[in-house]
Structures are given as structure tokens and as C-alpha cells.
């Protein structure tokens, strides 16, 4: 299911054309933004018990009826990792990409399982690998929202900070929204594996448009939020 070419070569960064700057952040915005940025700096460490437990939890949430024989196992390929050790794929984004997948599985299990098992639509013969696509979604969001920049400048990034002040889980929920939007784009474009870059770009452009809407006050106001269901 997964080819040998690294998918991280397909990631890109595009800022919105319209730009503005915050005069200041509120204390709550600063606190939550810094907390999120701290999460982004944590690499996945397979020697840490909590990281190993999170990885096991992701497997059990994905395949509750199937026992995971070992943390390094060919079983992981069933989820769409590039090899028997998922830690090699996490290196491109860190522990937050595992947290995102686990949040998705626990918070919107029906949506998670639908996409994991590719239940809807006419699927391509050569499908995108679910898990590695999930890491790509995390990476794309971090770049789009300028979370590793000293100061956000694009309208989508600035609006996201406002959403974060309304809901501390805004980034994780936005991740779930983006994964759903990406899969919807995949089906609409009748894409196959080698077109994933185009699908991800179309997803990013659509998300930028939605995050630039003036009436977005909460993460649940993002139009693509309606794609999610529990």
C-alpha cells in the first residue's frame, strides 16, 4: 500500500496573499499559543513509556479486535505506515502527529474508522496510506498556521489564534476537520497515490479560504466542520 518514496517531500508552505498583524495577543491567547508551540517541539521517543503507550492506544483504537504483537511489527503497515516501525515516520513531525491521530480516533471514532477503512466513495486502486497521510496533515497545518514562526502574519493563522482562545482543543479539532476535507478532496478529484500532493494543496487552499471568513468565531464555525461526525 505504501511506496518507498518519502511523502514528506511533498509538503510545502504557502502563505495567504492578504496579510495583517496583531497589535497584541491577549494573555489567554499567548498562554494557549505557547502551550501548543511547546507540544510541537516534542519529538517522538520510542524509549518513553508515555509515547509507547500512546502508540499502543492508537492501534487499539484502530483495530480493537486485533492484538498488536509488538511495537515494531509489519502489522503497522495495515494502518498505512511506511514500515514496521512507525517511529521512523513520526520523525518528520514529532509526537504531536501521534497525538493528533489519537485525538481523532477518540473524539470522532466514526469519522476516523470511515476514513481508516476507506468506506465511502469510489476509491482508487492505489490509495493513499492513512497513517502517513495523517502525519502529512499535521505538518501541513503547522506550516499553514505559522506555528513555528515568531509571529503569525497570514489571515488564516491570525484567525486560528482567535479560535484557540475560544477552544484549547482548536488545533486538534482542526486536524480532524482537515483530514476529513482532504479525503473529500481525494474523492472529488478521483485521485490516486501519485496525486496526493495535488490533493493536499487543494485541501490547504480550501482550508485557508474557510479560516479567512469573517464570521468564524469558533472552531465549529469552520464550514468543513460539518464533515465530522462521532
PDB file of C-alpha atoms in Angstrom:
ATOM      1  CA  UNK A   1       0.000   0.000   0.000  1.00  0.00           C
ATOM      2  CA  UNK A   2       2.822   2.400   0.829  1.00  0.00           C
ATOM      3  CA  UNK A   3       5.556   3.208  -1.672  1.00  0.00           C
ATOM      4  CA  UNK A   4       9.196   3.727  -0.836  1.00  0.00           C
ATOM      5  CA  UNK A   5       9.252   7.432  -1.678  1.00  0.00           C
ATOM      6  CA  UNK A   6       9.036   9.655   1.379  1.00  0.00           C
ATOM      7  CA  UNK A   7       5.812  11.630   1.461  1.00  0.00           C
ATOM      8  CA  UNK A   8       7.446  14.448   3.383  1.00  0.00           C
ATOM      9  CA  UNK A   9       8.998  15.618   0.130  1.00  0.00           C
ATOM     10  CA  UNK A  10       5.502  16.604  -0.947  1.00  0.00           C
ATOM     11  CA  UNK A  11       4.917  19.031   1.875  1.00  0.00           C
ATOM     12  CA  UNK A  12       5.002  22.708   1.131  1.00  0.00           C
ATOM     13  CA  UNK A  13       4.298  26.082   2.643  1.00  0.00           C
ATOM     14  CA  UNK A  14       2.087  28.751   1.134  1.00  0.00           C
ATOM     15  CA  UNK A  15       1.044  31.886   2.993  1.00  0.00           C
ATOM     16  CA  UNK A  16      -2.203  33.694   2.290  1.00  0.00           C
ATOM     17  CA  UNK A  17      -1.916  36.674  -0.015  1.00  0.00           C
ATOM     18  CA  UNK A  18      -3.640  39.060   2.344  1.00  0.00           C
ATOM     19  CA  UNK A  19      -1.649  39.823   5.474  1.00  0.00           C
ATOM     20  CA  UNK A  20      -2.193  41.701   8.667  1.00  0.00           C
ATOM     21  CA  UNK A  21      -0.571  41.828  12.088  1.00  0.00           C
ATOM     22  CA  UNK A  22      -1.795  41.616  15.643  1.00  0.00           C
ATOM     23  CA  UNK A  23      -1.105  44.691  17.715  1.00  0.00           C
ATOM     24  CA  UNK A  24      -1.013  42.363  20.710  1.00  0.00           C
ATOM     25  CA  UNK A  25      -2.184  38.977  21.953  1.00  0.00           C
ATOM     26  CA  UNK A  26      -4.374  38.602  24.979  1.00  0.00           C
ATOM     27  CA  UNK A  27      -2.826  36.749  27.946  1.00  0.00           C
ATOM     28  CA  UNK A  28      -5.061  33.754  27.204  1.00  0.00           C
ATOM     29  CA  UNK A  29      -4.040  33.715  23.540  1.00  0.00           C
ATOM     30  CA  UNK A  30      -0.370  33.926  24.489  1.00  0.00           C
ATOM     31  CA  UNK A  31      -0.736  31.134  27.030  1.00  0.00           C
ATOM     32  CA  UNK A  32      -2.546  28.733  24.726  1.00  0.00           C
ATOM     33  CA  UNK A  33      -0.381  29.515  21.724  1.00  0.00           C
ATOM     34  CA  UNK A  34       2.782  28.892  23.730  1.00  0.00           C
ATOM     35  CA  UNK A  35       1.369  25.656  25.114  1.00  0.00           C
ATOM     36  CA  UNK A  36       0.652  24.493  21.564  1.00  0.00           C
ATOM     37  CA  UNK A  37       4.108  25.504  20.377  1.00  0.00           C
ATOM     38  CA  UNK A  38       5.628  23.563  23.271  1.00  0.00           C
ATOM     39  CA  UNK A  39       3.804  20.469  22.049  1.00  0.00           C
ATOM     40  CA  UNK A  40       5.310  20.926  18.594  1.00  0.00           C
ATOM     41  CA  UNK A  41       8.845  20.806  19.983  1.00  0.00           C
ATOM     42  CA  UNK A  42       8.462  17.292  21.438  1.00  0.00           C
ATOM     43  CA  UNK A  43       9.990  14.583  19.211  1.00  0.00           C
ATOM     44  CA  UNK A  44       8.561  11.084  19.215  1.00  0.00           C
ATOM     45  CA  UNK A  45      10.731   8.996  21.536  1.00  0.00           C
ATOM     46  CA  UNK A  46      10.090   5.258  21.451  1.00  0.00           C
ATOM     47  CA  UNK A  47      12.019   4.859  24.734  1.00  0.00           C
ATOM     48  CA  UNK A  48       9.471   6.978  26.641  1.00  0.00           C
ATOM     49  CA  UNK A  49       6.725   4.878  28.275  1.00  0.00           C
ATOM     50  CA  UNK A  50       4.039   7.526  27.626  1.00  0.00           C
ATOM     51  CA  UNK A  51       4.928   7.665  23.925  1.00  0.00           C
ATOM     52  CA  UNK A  52       4.855   3.888  23.658  1.00  0.00           C
ATOM     53  CA  UNK A  53       1.508   3.809  25.446  1.00  0.00           C
ATOM     54  CA  UNK A  54       0.087   6.416  23.057  1.00  0.00           C
ATOM     55  CA  UNK A  55       1.212   4.349  20.085  1.00  0.00           C
ATOM     56  CA  UNK A  56      -0.381   1.215  21.535  1.00  0.00           C
ATOM     57  CA  UNK A  57      -3.560   3.197  22.228  1.00  0.00           C
ATOM     58  CA  UNK A  58      -3.696   4.271  18.580  1.00  0.00           C
ATOM     59  CA  UNK A  59      -3.510   0.655  17.469  1.00  0.00           C
ATOM     60  CA  UNK A  60      -6.257  -0.438  19.857  1.00  0.00           C
ATOM     61  CA  UNK A  61      -8.475   2.452  18.768  1.00  0.00           C
ATOM     62  CA  UNK A  62      -7.922   1.484  15.128  1.00  0.00           C
ATOM     63  CA  UNK A  63      -8.144  -2.310  15.396  1.00  0.00           C
ATOM     64  CA  UNK A  64      -9.804  -3.168  18.727  1.00  0.00           C
ATOM     65  CA  UNK A  65     -10.355  -6.788  17.724  1.00  0.00           C
ATOM     66  CA  UNK A  66      -6.747  -7.415  16.693  1.00  0.00           C
ATOM     67  CA  UNK A  67      -3.899  -7.867  19.143  1.00  0.00           C
ATOM     68  CA  UNK A  68      -0.719  -5.917  18.399  1.00  0.00           C
ATOM     69  CA  UNK A  69       2.103  -8.426  18.628  1.00  0.00           C
ATOM     70  CA  UNK A  70       4.907  -5.887  19.072  1.00  0.00           C
ATOM     71  CA  UNK A  71       5.540  -2.163  18.768  1.00  0.00           C
ATOM     72  CA  UNK A  72       7.793  -2.963  15.826  1.00  0.00           C
ATOM     73  CA  UNK A  73       5.707  -5.166  13.582  1.00  0.00           C
ATOM     74  CA  UNK A  74       4.576  -5.495   9.985  1.00  0.00           C
ATOM     75  CA  UNK A  75       1.052  -5.127  11.362  1.00  0.00           C
ATOM     76  CA  UNK A  76       1.549  -1.358  11.317  1.00  0.00           C
ATOM     77  CA  UNK A  77       1.530  -1.408   7.530  1.00  0.00           C
ATOM     78  CA  UNK A  78      -2.186  -2.242   7.735  1.00  0.00           C
ATOM     79  CA  UNK A  79      -2.729   1.285   9.094  1.00  0.00           C
ATOM     80  CA  UNK A  80      -0.628   2.878   6.383  1.00  0.00           C
ATOM     81  CA  UNK A  81       2.811   3.325   7.916  1.00  0.00           C
ATOM     82  CA  UNK A  82       5.773   3.049   5.577  1.00  0.00           C
ATOM     83  CA  UNK A  83       7.403   0.225   7.518  1.00  0.00           C
ATOM     84  CA  UNK A  84       7.141  -1.940  10.644  1.00  0.00           C
ATOM     85  CA  UNK A  85       8.303   0.879  12.940  1.00  0.00           C
ATOM     86  CA  UNK A  86       6.004   3.959  12.945  1.00  0.00           C
ATOM     87  CA  UNK A  87       8.606   5.985  14.838  1.00  0.00           C
ATOM     88  CA  UNK A  88      10.522   6.480  11.594  1.00  0.00           C
ATOM     89  CA  UNK A  89       7.518   8.306  10.106  1.00  0.00           C
ATOM     90  CA  UNK A  90       6.992  10.460  13.199  1.00  0.00           C
ATOM     91  CA  UNK A  91      10.447  11.993  12.761  1.00  0.00           C
ATOM     92  CA  UNK A  92       9.067  14.378  10.177  1.00  0.00           C
ATOM     93  CA  UNK A  93       6.642  15.991  12.627  1.00  0.00           C
ATOM     94  CA  UNK A  94       7.164  14.726  16.163  1.00  0.00           C
ATOM     95  CA  UNK A  95       4.915  13.434  18.908  1.00  0.00           C
ATOM     96  CA  UNK A  96       2.130  15.897  18.087  1.00  0.00           C
ATOM     97  CA  UNK A  97       1.310  13.944  14.920  1.00  0.00           C
ATOM     98  CA  UNK A  98       0.619  10.874  17.047  1.00  0.00           C
ATOM     99  CA  UNK A  99      -1.430  12.991  19.463  1.00  0.00           C
ATOM    100  CA  UNK A 100      -3.468  14.275  16.512  1.00  0.00           C
ATOM    101  CA  UNK A 101      -4.248  10.792  15.230  1.00  0.00           C
ATOM    102  CA  UNK A 102      -5.151   9.557  18.702  1.00  0.00           C
ATOM    103  CA  UNK A 103      -7.387  12.577  19.337  1.00  0.00           C
ATOM    104  CA  UNK A 104      -9.151  11.907  16.040  1.00  0.00           C
ATOM    105  CA  UNK A 105      -9.687   8.241  16.910  1.00  0.00           C
ATOM    106  CA  UNK A 106     -11.035   9.004  20.387  1.00  0.00           C
ATOM    107  CA  UNK A 107     -13.102  12.116  19.691  1.00  0.00           C
ATOM    108  CA  UNK A 108     -14.636  11.273  16.310  1.00  0.00           C
ATOM    109  CA  UNK A 109     -14.372   7.468  16.159  1.00  0.00           C
ATOM    110  CA  UNK A 110     -16.982   7.043  13.433  1.00  0.00           C
ATOM    111  CA  UNK A 111     -15.240   9.526  11.140  1.00  0.00           C
ATOM    112  CA  UNK A 112     -11.844   8.058  11.981  1.00  0.00           C
ATOM    113  CA  UNK A 113     -12.905   4.500  11.172  1.00  0.00           C
ATOM    114  CA  UNK A 114     -14.695   5.565   7.991  1.00  0.00           C
ATOM    115  CA  UNK A 115     -11.529   7.078   6.564  1.00  0.00           C
ATOM    116  CA  UNK A 116      -9.172   4.470   8.012  1.00  0.00           C
ATOM    117  CA  UNK A 117     -11.158   1.732   6.287  1.00  0.00           C
ATOM    118  CA  UNK A 118     -11.844   3.846   3.160  1.00  0.00           C
ATOM    119  CA  UNK A 119     -15.547   3.112   3.341  1.00  0.00           C
ATOM    120  CA  UNK A 120     -17.015   5.935   1.268  1.00  0.00           C
ATOM    121  CA  UNK A 121     -16.918   6.754  -2.398  1.00  0.00           C
ATOM    122  CA  UNK A 122     -15.217   5.164  -5.356  1.00  0.00           C
ATOM    123  CA  UNK A 123     -11.685   4.548  -4.123  1.00  0.00           C
ATOM    124  CA  UNK A 124      -8.546   4.401  -6.222  1.00  0.00           C
ATOM    125  CA  UNK A 125      -6.752   1.107  -6.774  1.00  0.00           C
ATOM    126  CA  UNK A 126      -3.630   2.733  -5.361  1.00  0.00           C
ATOM    127  CA  UNK A 127      -4.939   4.517  -2.254  1.00  0.00           C
ATOM    128  CA  UNK A 128      -3.109   6.973  -0.035  1.00  0.00           C
ATOM    129  CA  UNK A 129      -1.718   5.380   3.155  1.00  0.00           C
ATOM    130  CA  UNK A 130      -3.909   6.536   6.036  1.00  0.00           C
ATOM    131  CA  UNK A 131      -1.334   6.944   8.831  1.00  0.00           C
ATOM    132  CA  UNK A 132       1.394   8.658   6.819  1.00  0.00           C
ATOM    133  CA  UNK A 133      -1.228  10.945   5.291  1.00  0.00           C
ATOM    134  CA  UNK A 134      -2.188  11.850   8.853  1.00  0.00           C
ATOM    135  CA  UNK A 135       1.384  12.906   9.653  1.00  0.00           C
ATOM    136  CA  UNK A 136       1.391  14.995   6.475  1.00  0.00           C
ATOM    137  CA  UNK A 137      -1.812  16.722   7.589  1.00  0.00           C
ATOM    138  CA  UNK A 138      -0.204  17.630  10.925  1.00  0.00           C
ATOM    139  CA  UNK A 139       2.859  19.026   9.182  1.00  0.00           C
ATOM    140  CA  UNK A 140       0.803  20.992   6.679  1.00  0.00           C
ATOM    141  CA  UNK A 141      -1.287  22.589   9.439  1.00  0.00           C
ATOM    142  CA  UNK A 142       1.803  23.606  11.414  1.00  0.00           C
ATOM    143  CA  UNK A 143       3.206  25.317   8.337  1.00  0.00           C
ATOM    144  CA  UNK A 144      -0.064  26.920   7.252  1.00  0.00           C
ATOM    145  CA  UNK A 145      -0.796  28.308  10.724  1.00  0.00           C
ATOM    146  CA  UNK A 146       2.777  29.598  11.061  1.00  0.00           C
ATOM    147  CA  UNK A 147       3.123  27.868  14.413  1.00  0.00           C
ATOM    148  CA  UNK A 148       6.894  27.766  14.225  1.00  0.00           C
ATOM    149  CA  UNK A 149       7.199  31.442  13.331  1.00  0.00           C
ATOM    150  CA  UNK A 150       7.869  34.168  15.878  1.00  0.00           C
ATOM    151  CA  UNK A 151       4.698  35.996  14.834  1.00  0.00           C
ATOM    152  CA  UNK A 152       1.729  34.938  12.731  1.00  0.00           C
ATOM    153  CA  UNK A 153       1.058  37.177   9.722  1.00  0.00           C
ATOM    154  CA  UNK A 154      -1.468  35.480   7.432  1.00  0.00           C
ATOM    155  CA  UNK A 155      -5.196  35.911   7.987  1.00  0.00           C
ATOM    156  CA  UNK A 156      -5.836  32.152   8.477  1.00  0.00           C
ATOM    157  CA  UNK A 157      -3.043  31.962  11.058  1.00  0.00           C
ATOM    158  CA  UNK A 158      -4.260  35.036  12.924  1.00  0.00           C
ATOM    159  CA  UNK A 159      -7.852  33.836  12.920  1.00  0.00           C
ATOM    160  CA  UNK A 160      -6.712  30.462  14.238  1.00  0.00           C
ATOM    161  CA  UNK A 161      -5.196  32.163  17.297  1.00  0.00           C
ATOM    162  CA  UNK A 162      -8.599  33.652  17.999  1.00  0.00           C
ATOM    163  CA  UNK A 163     -10.183  30.209  17.661  1.00  0.00           C
ATOM    164  CA  UNK A 164      -7.581  28.818  20.043  1.00  0.00           C
ATOM    165  CA  UNK A 165      -8.608  31.355  22.672  1.00  0.00           C
ATOM    166  CA  UNK A 166     -12.183  30.073  22.389  1.00  0.00           C
ATOM    167  CA  UNK A 167     -11.276  26.375  22.473  1.00  0.00           C
ATOM    168  CA  UNK A 168      -7.978  24.960  23.704  1.00  0.00           C
ATOM    169  CA  UNK A 169      -8.504  21.893  21.509  1.00  0.00           C
ATOM    170  CA  UNK A 170      -8.891  24.010  18.355  1.00  0.00           C
ATOM    171  CA  UNK A 171      -5.712  22.658  16.745  1.00  0.00           C
ATOM    172  CA  UNK A 172      -6.660  19.027  17.334  1.00  0.00           C
ATOM    173  CA  UNK A 173     -10.204  19.585  16.095  1.00  0.00           C
ATOM    174  CA  UNK A 174      -8.902  21.461  13.063  1.00  0.00           C
ATOM    175  CA  UNK A 175      -6.680  18.463  12.364  1.00  0.00           C
ATOM    176  CA  UNK A 176      -9.741  16.201  12.258  1.00  0.00           C
ATOM    177  CA  UNK A 177     -11.564  18.678  10.024  1.00  0.00           C
ATOM    178  CA  UNK A 178      -8.580  18.824   7.670  1.00  0.00           C
ATOM    179  CA  UNK A 179      -8.292  15.048   7.422  1.00  0.00           C
ATOM    180  CA  UNK A 180     -11.981  14.832   6.503  1.00  0.00           C
ATOM    181  CA  UNK A 181     -11.599  17.657   3.994  1.00  0.00           C
ATOM    182  CA  UNK A 182      -8.544  16.002   2.482  1.00  0.00           C
ATOM    183  CA  UNK A 183     -10.384  12.713   1.982  1.00  0.00           C
ATOM    184  CA  UNK A 184     -13.346  14.551   0.450  1.00  0.00           C
ATOM    185  CA  UNK A 185     -10.963  16.302  -1.957  1.00  0.00           C
ATOM    186  CA  UNK A 186      -9.358  12.956  -2.772  1.00  0.00           C
ATOM    187  CA  UNK A 187     -12.711  11.500  -3.790  1.00  0.00           C
ATOM    188  CA  UNK A 188     -13.846  14.610  -5.656  1.00  0.00           C
ATOM    189  CA  UNK A 189     -10.622  14.685  -7.675  1.00  0.00           C
ATOM    190  CA  UNK A 190     -10.767  10.924  -8.293  1.00  0.00           C
ATOM    191  CA  UNK A 191      -7.133  10.927  -7.248  1.00  0.00           C
ATOM    192  CA  UNK A 192      -4.621   8.131  -6.884  1.00  0.00           C
ATOM    193  CA  UNK A 193      -1.430   7.772  -4.841  1.00  0.00           C
ATOM    194  CA  UNK A 194       0.846   9.914  -7.004  1.00  0.00           C
ATOM    195  CA  UNK A 195      -1.648  12.803  -6.924  1.00  0.00           C
ATOM    196  CA  UNK A 196      -1.576  13.164  -3.151  1.00  0.00           C
ATOM    197  CA  UNK A 197       0.489  16.358  -3.418  1.00  0.00           C
ATOM    198  CA  UNK A 198      -2.259  17.966  -5.523  1.00  0.00           C
ATOM    199  CA  UNK A 199      -4.954  16.793  -3.124  1.00  0.00           C
ATOM    200  CA  UNK A 200      -3.082  18.199  -0.131  1.00  0.00           C
ATOM    201  CA  UNK A 201      -2.590  21.527  -1.904  1.00  0.00           C
ATOM    202  CA  UNK A 202      -6.302  21.729  -2.777  1.00  0.00           C
ATOM    203  CA  UNK A 203      -7.140  20.921   0.839  1.00  0.00           C
ATOM    204  CA  UNK A 204      -4.816  23.635   2.105  1.00  0.00           C
ATOM    205  CA  UNK A 205      -6.275  26.254  -0.228  1.00  0.00           C
ATOM    206  CA  UNK A 206      -9.827  25.377   0.817  1.00  0.00           C
ATOM    207  CA  UNK A 207      -8.903  25.488   4.494  1.00  0.00           C
ATOM    208  CA  UNK A 208      -7.213  28.878   4.061  1.00  0.00           C
ATOM    209  CA  UNK A 209     -10.405  30.205   2.479  1.00  0.00           C
ATOM    210  CA  UNK A 210     -12.562  28.871   5.301  1.00  0.00           C
ATOM    211  CA  UNK A 211     -10.277  30.225   8.023  1.00  0.00           C
ATOM    212  CA  UNK A 212     -10.330  33.634   6.323  1.00  0.00           C
ATOM    213  CA  UNK A 213     -14.120  34.025   6.606  1.00  0.00           C
ATOM    214  CA  UNK A 214     -15.124  36.994   8.729  1.00  0.00           C
ATOM    215  CA  UNK A 215     -17.858  35.177  10.654  1.00  0.00           C
ATOM    216  CA  UNK A 216     -15.591  32.435  12.036  1.00  0.00           C
ATOM    217  CA  UNK A 217     -15.696  32.832  15.803  1.00  0.00           C
ATOM    218  CA  UNK A 218     -15.393  29.223  16.990  1.00  0.00           C
ATOM    219  CA  UNK A 219     -13.698  26.157  15.523  1.00  0.00           C
ATOM    220  CA  UNK A 220     -17.154  24.709  14.931  1.00  0.00           C
ATOM    221  CA  UNK A 221     -17.966  27.664  12.660  1.00  0.00           C
ATOM    222  CA  UNK A 222     -15.471  26.396  10.080  1.00  0.00           C
ATOM    223  CA  UNK A 223     -17.743  25.132   7.253  1.00  0.00           C
ATOM    224  CA  UNK A 224     -15.862  21.838   6.827  1.00  0.00           C
ATOM    225  CA  UNK A 225     -16.559  21.018  10.485  1.00  0.00           C
ATOM    226  CA  UNK A 226     -19.841  19.591   9.225  1.00  0.00           C
ATOM    227  CA  UNK A 227     -17.913  16.744   7.607  1.00  0.00           C
ATOM    228  CA  UNK A 228     -17.165  15.322  11.056  1.00  0.00           C
ATOM    229  CA  UNK A 229     -19.427  13.000  12.942  1.00  0.00           C
ATOM    230  CA  UNK A 230     -18.939  10.901  16.035  1.00  0.00           C
TER     231      UNK A 230
END
